[in-house]
Amino acid sequence: MHFKRILSFLFLAPLSLSQLHASEEMSQRIISGTKSDSDSWPFMVALVSKNRDVYNGQFCGASFIGERYILTAAHCVEGKEGQDLDAVIGISDLVQVDAVQHRYSVKEVYVHEGYVDVSTGNDIAILELENDVNYTAVNLADQYLRNNLSAGELLTVMGWGDQDPSRDYTQFKSELYQVTVPLVEQSLCPNIIRSEDNAFCAGFVSGGYDSCQGDSGGPIVVASAGGFEQLGIVSWGEGCAEAGNYGVYANVSHFTDWIAGKTQGLSFHQLEFVGAKTAGLYTHTFSIRNTTGQSIHTSGAVINGSSGVITANSCAELRSNESCAVTILYTVGTLDFEKVSVSLSTDHPQISSVALALSYIGTEVAGVSVSNVVRIANTNVYSSPNAWIGNSNTLQSPLLNDNEFAQMTISGLAVGSLSFDMNVSTEKNYDYLNVYTNGSLYTRFSGIESRSVGINLPRHSNTVVLEYKKDRGVAHGGDRVIISNLTHSVTGQSVRPDGNAVERSSSGSGGAINWVYLLPLGLLTLVRRRFI
Ligand code: ARG
């Protein structure tokens, strides 16, 4: 995943892309791919952040699999909720004028319960839209098709991702590109757990052709009698198109039953961030809607996580087209991010269990020195377990001992963006300023740097957490973070003020805003580990 403007800022500041690639302007690549015909992949989906335009907000690919369901990679949507995302279905050019007519709000996100990180597999997720939509769905490969493919079989992968194979530069185009790569023998792929079949590799030993950052979540297909079948989902790679490293894809046929379970019509929030909570007792209601067409019985409801109890449960019998609810009472005591989940078993043949979770940040109301600096309408400010320090116009992290952290939470931020100037002076790669939006890590900084930061606020009401976290007591730089010029802007990014004239290279100029949006978590992982 990626945010184009961000990559430009991080990697391209000294040189513009046109300078770098003037001589290669005519070559065609996803990495060494070709431009897709506009009607070749009618099931192709662009995942776009809410509150941003399609071109700048596209961060992953996906595929339409029928009714109201979309298939993508877990790492694209982990920690996100439906309200953070839109899906643009069946377009080939991100700046085509009718793109907005193909843009749909996502209602629910279902991430594979066994997903931890890309290197251990299960990098698969389903998105559910509000209503069924009328597009051509892709056929999903089954075990039989998968088992009858041999190494060397040619597969096609497509996306709007990076077209520059180097690790230090990027090049994005608005048009969909595709590339053909051979399936790699499972036992010969160094990038996967070879004994498991939840992922496979594709590419050439010599490299050269590959998917890349920004293509994640998109489909890799194989030609079959009736057209194409989706064999995999773009997951990760060590760099892109490098010799000796292949592209890694989630093996769709391994997840047939999991996909079926998520597309039967049982609908619920798998994860809901409920914001900042001070110590006390809280209640929460999880609801489940049944549109499967049949009655479902549930049993064995259990609660996991910080001291909670189930106080009501109307889900024993859940008739079709009805909703049921499980209400819980939970205690907030710990000062940190916490999760509470409820799981139930069902008698639906394809849905053995359902797990619903809430997350929150346990915290304490900030002192006046801090809240005086955060002068943004309708917000509440919290800081704990070690309090930040407010000083005329700046916010400064406190001095910390080994393994301590200081979180500052601003809740109630309206849709728009939050910007600030930041100066970090920390031990590089050990001590961090972590920035969370609505409970999930958005970006992090380490080492010694000063820069302006812009954060997209996709929801009606957003919570941002700035967390300074130290690992050990090694003194480094100032061992602190200073934040100044905290500003909220209501500028929406879904409609560009300058119409449809979107920059086509990733040189970063010509944007609608004059400060930089920073990368969300997935990309950050890429910057650190250079491989997602
Ligand atoms: N993880 C990347 C993304 O988020 C996809 C990387 C694919 N890499 C590869 N070498 N095939 O977009």
XYZ file of C-alpha atoms and ligand atoms in Angstrom:
544
model
C 0.000 0.000 0.000
C 1.132 3.543 -0.460
C 0.161 7.129 -0.527
C 1.641 8.630 -3.641
C 2.195 12.083 -2.335
C 3.948 10.678 0.668
C 6.371 8.551 -1.224
C 7.235 11.550 -3.274
C 8.042 13.472 -0.183
C 10.127 10.760 1.369
C 11.981 9.572 -1.652
C 11.812 12.103 -4.396
C 12.514 15.410 -2.810
C 15.879 16.006 -4.501
C 14.955 14.973 -8.048
C 11.747 15.069 -9.984
C 10.553 11.939 -11.672
C 10.557 13.511 -15.063
C 14.287 14.121 -14.663
C 14.892 10.589 -13.510
C 12.921 8.851 -16.133
C 12.968 11.161 -19.101
C 14.579 8.494 -21.240
C 12.232 5.789 -20.056
C 9.057 7.731 -20.612
C 7.895 5.314 -23.281
C 8.681 2.052 -21.522
C 5.657 0.295 -20.098
C 5.650 -1.167 -16.629
C 3.615 -2.278 -13.421
C 7.170 -3.585 -13.179
C 7.822 -4.188 -16.890
C 4.109 -4.500 -17.626
C 1.785 -3.042 -20.194
C -1.173 -0.707 -19.954
C -4.432 -2.655 -19.607
C -7.276 -2.154 -22.052
C -10.071 -0.302 -20.312
C -12.442 -3.275 -20.493
C -10.028 -6.127 -19.727
C -10.555 -6.386 -15.966
C -14.125 -5.332 -15.141
C -13.843 -6.843 -11.648
C -10.790 -4.755 -10.701
C -11.247 -2.540 -7.621
C -9.231 0.418 -6.284
C -9.328 0.865 -2.494
C -9.382 4.562 -1.658
C -9.202 6.339 1.701
C -12.359 8.177 2.672
C -12.049 11.923 2.409
C -9.422 11.757 -0.366
C -9.687 11.817 -4.159
C -9.379 8.570 -6.099
C -5.912 9.197 -7.509
C -4.218 10.388 -4.327
C -6.263 8.248 -1.981
C -5.783 4.892 -3.773
C -3.642 2.682 -1.555
C -4.402 -0.920 -2.558
C -6.101 -3.062 -5.181
C -8.952 -5.546 -4.674
C -11.409 -7.596 -6.740
C -15.195 -7.720 -6.965
C -16.427 -11.245 -6.207
C -20.186 -10.743 -6.549
C -23.248 -9.369 -4.739
C -21.790 -6.793 -2.335
C -18.425 -8.402 -1.614
C -14.847 -7.468 -2.420
C -11.691 -9.499 -1.883
C -8.403 -7.875 -0.818
C -5.307 -8.402 1.352
C -5.520 -8.318 5.163
C -2.523 -5.964 5.411
C -4.388 -3.391 3.291
C -7.272 -2.993 5.735
C -6.046 -4.270 9.102
C -7.244 -2.000 11.922
C -9.517 -0.076 9.557
C -13.287 0.071 9.628
C -15.796 0.393 6.821
C -16.195 4.109 7.488
C -12.516 4.662 6.602
C -12.710 3.188 3.112
C -14.297 3.426 -0.302
C -14.099 0.908 -3.144
C -13.983 2.099 -6.751
C -15.136 -0.763 -8.964
C -14.531 -1.438 -12.637
C -12.459 1.584 -13.614
C -9.104 1.447 -15.347
C -7.945 5.044 -15.026
C -7.996 6.566 -11.543
C -8.590 10.018 -13.033
C -11.317 9.042 -15.513
C -14.134 11.555 -15.190
C -16.822 9.059 -14.187
C -14.718 7.402 -11.458
C -16.904 8.900 -8.712
C -19.917 7.067 -10.131
C -18.126 3.803 -9.410
C -17.119 4.789 -5.878
C -18.905 2.964 -3.033
C -18.744 3.238 0.727
C -17.517 0.136 2.485
C -19.832 -1.063 5.234
C -17.873 -3.841 6.929
C -14.293 -5.130 6.960
C -13.581 -8.799 7.733
C -9.891 -9.562 8.170
C -8.748 -13.192 8.388
C -8.733 -14.110 12.094
C -5.363 -15.850 11.677
C -3.600 -12.890 10.078
C -0.548 -11.660 11.997
C 1.762 -10.267 9.330
C 2.376 -10.903 5.650
C 5.339 -13.210 6.169
C 3.220 -15.755 8.050
C 0.343 -15.819 5.568
C -3.443 -15.482 5.863
C -3.125 -12.122 4.104
C -6.764 -12.033 3.039
C -9.802 -9.894 3.860
C -13.348 -9.392 2.607
C -15.088 -6.023 2.365
C -18.866 -5.769 2.415
C -20.652 -2.876 0.704
C -23.974 -1.428 1.789
C -25.886 -3.008 -1.137
C -25.358 -5.420 -4.005
C -23.735 -3.772 -7.032
C -23.933 -4.577 -10.695
C -20.442 -5.366 -12.013
C -18.803 -8.414 -13.541
C -17.482 -10.591 -10.723
C -14.223 -12.500 -10.998
C -14.363 -16.284 -10.652
C -12.277 -17.597 -7.785
C -9.961 -20.534 -8.427
C -10.770 -23.658 -6.431
C -8.457 -26.334 -5.046
C -8.930 -28.485 -8.131
C -7.798 -25.760 -10.526
C -4.908 -24.820 -8.260
C -3.682 -28.399 -7.914
C -3.707 -28.880 -11.663
C -1.508 -25.918 -12.446
C 2.159 -26.572 -12.966
C 5.098 -24.343 -12.256
C 5.743 -22.138 -15.257
C 2.038 -21.593 -15.953
C 1.585 -17.946 -16.940
C -0.401 -15.694 -14.614
C -1.422 -12.063 -15.032
C -1.383 -9.530 -12.209
C -2.661 -5.966 -12.452
C -2.659 -2.791 -10.414
C -2.020 0.924 -10.009
C 1.123 0.312 -7.972
C 4.678 1.537 -8.245
C 6.295 1.077 -11.656
C 9.857 1.788 -10.571
C 11.677 -1.384 -9.513
C 14.316 0.436 -7.445
C 13.845 0.619 -3.696
C 14.511 4.322 -3.520
C 12.285 5.768 -6.211
C 8.670 5.413 -7.186
C 6.618 6.072 -10.246
C 2.853 5.972 -10.252
C 0.524 6.249 -13.215
C -3.200 6.769 -13.126
C -3.848 3.937 -15.606
C -4.157 0.271 -14.682
C -1.144 -1.811 -15.749
C -0.700 -5.564 -15.982
C 2.205 -7.968 -16.203
C 2.567 -11.675 -16.944
C 4.639 -13.807 -14.577
C 5.065 -17.584 -14.237
C 3.860 -19.605 -11.248
C 6.849 -20.766 -9.177
C 7.229 -24.294 -7.814
C 6.263 -24.119 -4.121
C 9.428 -25.879 -2.939
C 11.624 -23.435 -4.840
C 10.258 -20.234 -3.361
C 12.452 -18.838 -0.568
C 9.904 -16.214 0.485
C 7.145 -18.396 1.902
C 6.615 -21.137 4.454
C 6.916 -23.829 1.784
C 5.096 -26.583 3.637
C 1.951 -24.465 3.829
C -0.253 -23.646 0.916
C -1.792 -20.386 2.101
C 0.561 -18.480 -0.222
C 2.439 -19.034 -3.486
C 5.113 -17.254 -5.487
C 5.180 -15.971 -9.038
C 7.940 -14.365 -11.068
C 11.226 -15.102 -12.800
C 14.432 -16.259 -11.054
C 16.154 -13.428 -12.871
C 13.532 -10.901 -11.697
C 12.532 -8.091 -14.013
C 8.746 -8.535 -13.985
C 6.614 -8.226 -10.856
C 3.851 -6.536 -8.940
C 4.983 -3.827 -6.502
C 3.922 -1.433 -3.715
C 0.377 -0.223 -4.287
C -0.628 -3.396 -6.137
C -1.335 -5.219 -2.869
C -4.787 -6.643 -2.442
C -5.266 -6.882 -6.203
C -5.852 -10.103 -8.125
C -3.448 -12.397 -9.973
C -5.398 -14.439 -12.515
C -4.939 -17.441 -14.772
C -6.670 -17.907 -18.114
C -9.262 -20.683 -18.133
C -11.813 -21.971 -20.609
C -14.444 -19.436 -19.627
C -12.183 -16.418 -19.161
C -10.046 -15.836 -16.091
C -9.947 -17.224 -12.572
C -8.414 -15.424 -9.625
C -5.640 -17.575 -8.236
C -4.098 -15.185 -5.737
C -3.999 -11.820 -3.990
C -0.918 -9.553 -4.171
C 0.677 -9.810 -0.719
C 4.376 -8.919 -0.510
C 7.900 -9.243 -1.855
C 11.480 -8.346 -0.978
C 11.764 -5.225 -3.055
C 10.165 -5.568 -6.487
C 11.286 -7.621 -9.483
C 14.611 -8.407 -7.823
C 16.549 -11.466 -8.992
C 16.144 -14.342 -6.533
C 13.029 -12.874 -4.937
C 9.544 -13.584 -6.184
C 6.224 -11.837 -5.674
C 4.229 -13.540 -2.919
C 0.466 -14.020 -3.324
C -2.191 -15.265 -0.916
C -3.496 -18.560 -2.320
C -7.204 -17.913 -2.875
C -8.096 -21.615 -3.260
C -6.790 -22.291 0.257
C -9.415 -19.891 1.623
C -12.527 -21.124 -0.206
C -14.327 -21.998 3.041
C -13.229 -18.844 4.819
C -14.486 -16.698 1.926
C -17.784 -18.596 1.861
C -18.227 -18.005 5.604
C -17.808 -14.264 5.199
C -20.170 -13.931 2.222
C -23.243 -15.774 3.500
C -24.941 -12.622 4.763
C -24.060 -12.480 8.448
C -23.073 -8.855 8.894
C -21.337 -7.200 11.853
C -18.509 -4.864 12.879
C -15.527 -7.161 13.330
C -13.637 -4.348 15.057
C -14.882 -1.048 16.382
C -12.692 1.650 17.921
C -14.717 3.377 20.626
C -12.224 6.136 21.433
C -10.633 7.525 24.584
C -11.925 6.209 27.908
C -11.067 7.319 31.411
C -11.101 4.766 34.241
C -14.533 3.357 34.961
C -17.239 0.949 33.914
C -18.640 1.086 30.383
C -21.265 -0.705 28.406
C -21.173 -1.634 24.735
C -23.576 -3.356 22.393
C -22.365 -5.582 19.567
C -24.986 -6.245 16.938
C -25.233 -8.882 14.260
C -27.556 -8.802 11.269
C -28.701 -11.957 9.510
C -29.429 -11.715 5.785
C -28.456 -15.300 5.012
C -32.029 -16.300 4.244
C -32.131 -18.820 7.053
C -32.489 -18.796 10.817
C -29.231 -19.094 12.747
C -28.740 -20.307 16.312
C -25.756 -19.168 18.316
C -24.316 -20.500 21.542
C -21.317 -20.369 23.850
C -20.882 -16.608 23.896
C -17.632 -15.770 25.665
C -15.900 -12.501 26.393
C -12.131 -12.076 26.118
C -10.032 -9.184 27.325
C -9.955 -6.783 30.218
C -12.491 -7.788 32.851
C -15.838 -7.709 31.087
C -19.144 -9.518 31.473
C -21.991 -10.201 29.073
C -25.103 -8.556 30.465
C -27.585 -9.365 27.685
C -27.642 -11.618 24.655
C -30.516 -11.823 22.195
C -28.577 -13.911 19.669
C -29.643 -17.412 20.733
C -32.004 -17.452 17.805
C -31.345 -15.018 14.984
C -34.042 -15.152 12.348
C -33.421 -14.128 8.779
C -33.574 -10.385 8.152
C -33.361 -9.654 11.846
C -30.602 -8.311 14.059
C -29.575 -9.454 17.490
C -27.346 -7.897 20.118
C -24.830 -8.864 22.766
C -24.371 -6.227 25.453
C -21.332 -6.173 27.673
C -20.072 -4.281 30.679
C -16.307 -3.721 30.772
C -13.864 -2.002 33.070
C -11.330 0.522 31.872
C -8.352 0.626 34.184
C -5.168 0.157 32.176
C -3.704 3.244 30.546
C -3.014 1.994 27.007
C -4.771 0.598 23.935
C -6.983 -2.313 24.909
C -9.281 -4.739 23.143
C -12.394 -6.574 24.353
C -14.012 -9.212 22.188
C -17.003 -11.475 22.221
C -17.160 -14.707 20.290
C -20.034 -17.058 19.611
C -20.510 -20.360 17.819
C -23.218 -20.729 15.198
C -25.127 -23.656 13.695
C -24.852 -22.238 10.164
C -22.970 -24.891 8.170
C -20.513 -22.354 6.738
C -20.107 -20.041 9.733
C -18.688 -21.935 12.674
C -18.036 -18.877 14.802
C -18.297 -15.110 14.904
C -15.911 -12.773 16.747
C -16.651 -9.097 17.360
C -14.247 -6.734 19.095
C -14.064 -3.213 20.394
C -10.877 -1.353 21.064
C -10.237 1.820 23.047
C -7.442 3.795 24.609
C -7.593 3.939 28.396
C -6.361 7.375 29.431
C -6.637 10.395 31.745
C -7.805 13.954 31.111
C -4.831 16.174 30.270
C -3.786 19.070 32.453
C -4.516 22.660 31.411
C -0.986 23.303 30.185
C -1.556 20.694 27.476
C -5.199 21.419 26.677
C -4.367 25.129 26.355
C -2.044 24.329 23.464
C -4.563 22.091 21.694
C -7.092 24.750 20.759
C -9.290 22.831 18.344
C -13.074 23.148 18.532
C -15.049 20.381 20.208
C -12.098 18.249 21.133
C -11.086 16.605 24.385
C -7.442 16.135 25.267
C -5.993 13.317 27.347
C -2.482 12.389 28.370
C -1.143 9.339 30.199
C 0.405 7.276 31.705
C 3.220 9.842 31.578
C 1.867 13.299 30.856
C 3.015 15.484 27.983
C 4.002 19.040 28.890
C 2.368 22.127 27.400
C 4.566 25.176 27.042
C 3.181 28.378 25.469
C 2.646 27.074 21.925
C 4.399 23.743 22.010
C 3.763 20.282 23.357
C 6.718 18.378 24.660
C 7.050 14.739 25.655
C 8.199 14.086 29.234
C 11.538 12.438 30.056
C 10.976 8.696 30.157
C 12.659 5.752 31.817
C 13.203 2.319 30.218
C 10.167 0.936 28.391
C 7.924 3.824 29.339
C 5.547 5.674 27.054
C 3.589 8.925 27.028
C 0.352 9.083 25.050
C -1.472 12.271 24.151
C -4.946 11.728 22.789
C -7.115 14.270 20.990
C -10.688 13.096 20.470
C -13.666 14.644 18.734
C -11.700 15.844 15.688
C -14.078 16.580 12.820
C -13.552 15.170 9.325
C -10.720 16.928 7.501
C -7.069 16.895 8.370
C -4.769 17.546 11.301
C -1.369 19.094 10.710
C 1.538 19.967 12.978
C 5.263 20.589 12.987
C 7.245 17.905 14.661
C 10.771 17.711 15.948
C 11.914 14.274 17.106
C 15.244 13.645 18.774
C 15.230 9.962 19.696
C 17.320 6.810 19.413
C 16.793 5.719 15.818
C 14.809 2.501 15.376
C 14.388 2.047 19.116
C 12.472 5.054 20.397
C 9.493 6.299 18.410
C 6.833 8.889 17.974
C 3.880 6.703 16.949
C 0.845 8.390 15.422
C -2.468 6.543 15.625
C -5.725 7.520 13.970
C -8.892 5.912 15.275
C -6.983 3.164 17.043
C -4.678 2.005 14.285
C -1.057 2.975 13.694
C -0.884 5.539 10.899
C 2.789 6.388 10.860
C 5.837 6.572 13.124
C 9.053 8.566 13.343
C 12.413 7.799 14.878
C 15.896 9.299 14.977
C 16.488 12.984 14.554
C 14.203 14.864 12.235
C 12.008 17.910 11.849
C 9.104 18.053 9.493
C 5.495 19.034 8.923
C 3.021 16.229 9.275
C -0.480 15.982 7.829
C -2.965 13.354 8.899
C -6.140 12.493 7.025
C -9.174 12.417 9.322
C -11.701 10.236 7.495
C -14.497 10.024 10.055
C -17.206 12.320 11.313
C -15.418 12.248 14.679
C -11.770 11.161 14.895
C -9.324 10.297 17.630
C -5.598 10.912 17.136
C -3.017 9.558 19.559
C 0.566 10.846 19.621
C 2.640 8.339 21.522
C 6.275 8.808 22.461
C 7.656 5.388 23.349
C 11.117 4.533 24.608
C 12.636 1.088 24.785
C 15.785 1.369 26.911
C 17.556 4.040 28.854
C 20.244 4.844 26.298
C 20.519 8.608 26.094
C 20.205 9.779 22.516
C 19.764 13.265 21.192
C 17.277 15.056 23.389
C 15.270 11.865 24.019
C 12.117 13.830 23.357
C 9.533 14.963 20.838
C 8.299 18.525 20.364
C 5.047 19.298 18.550
C 3.997 22.784 17.498
C 1.476 24.532 15.239
C -1.229 21.950 15.740
C -3.937 22.906 13.244
C -7.203 21.344 12.200
C -8.486 21.919 8.703
C -11.924 20.972 7.463
C -10.675 20.578 3.889
C -12.292 17.496 2.466
C -10.187 15.540 0.042
C -12.883 13.545 -1.735
C -13.579 16.335 -4.177
C -10.531 18.128 -5.428
C -10.932 21.885 -5.407
C -9.021 22.045 -8.678
C -11.291 19.719 -10.616
C -9.925 16.691 -12.376
C -6.475 17.931 -13.199
C -4.499 15.500 -11.107
C -0.749 15.189 -11.337
C 0.263 12.070 -13.230
C 3.745 11.544 -11.956
C 4.579 11.124 -8.319
C 6.733 14.204 -8.198
C 4.367 15.524 -5.586
C 3.781 18.988 -6.940
C 0.439 20.366 -7.955
C -1.506 18.859 -5.100
C -4.569 20.506 -3.673
C -2.887 21.039 -0.335
C 0.492 22.429 0.416
C 1.600 20.097 3.131
C 2.360 16.462 3.054
C 0.128 13.564 3.978
C 2.134 10.946 5.734
C 2.014 7.307 5.074
C -0.403 4.993 6.799
C 0.915 1.963 8.626
C 1.324 -0.477 5.789
C 3.603 1.794 3.885
C 5.539 2.591 6.920
C 6.272 -1.055 7.314
C 7.554 -0.893 3.782
C 9.867 1.949 4.589
C 11.266 0.150 7.586
C 11.447 -3.355 6.221
C 11.357 -2.437 2.546
C 9.236 -5.318 1.518
C 5.473 -5.167 2.063
N 2.939 -5.122 0.023
C 2.833 -4.381 -1.182
C 1.649 -3.424 -1.098
O 1.205 -3.162 0.003
C 2.820 -5.282 -2.390
C 4.175 -5.772 -2.681
C 4.250 -6.754 -3.777
N 5.638 -6.936 -4.005
C 6.164 -7.742 -4.957
N 7.451 -7.766 -5.075
N 5.408 -8.463 -5.733
O 1.247 -2.824 -2.051
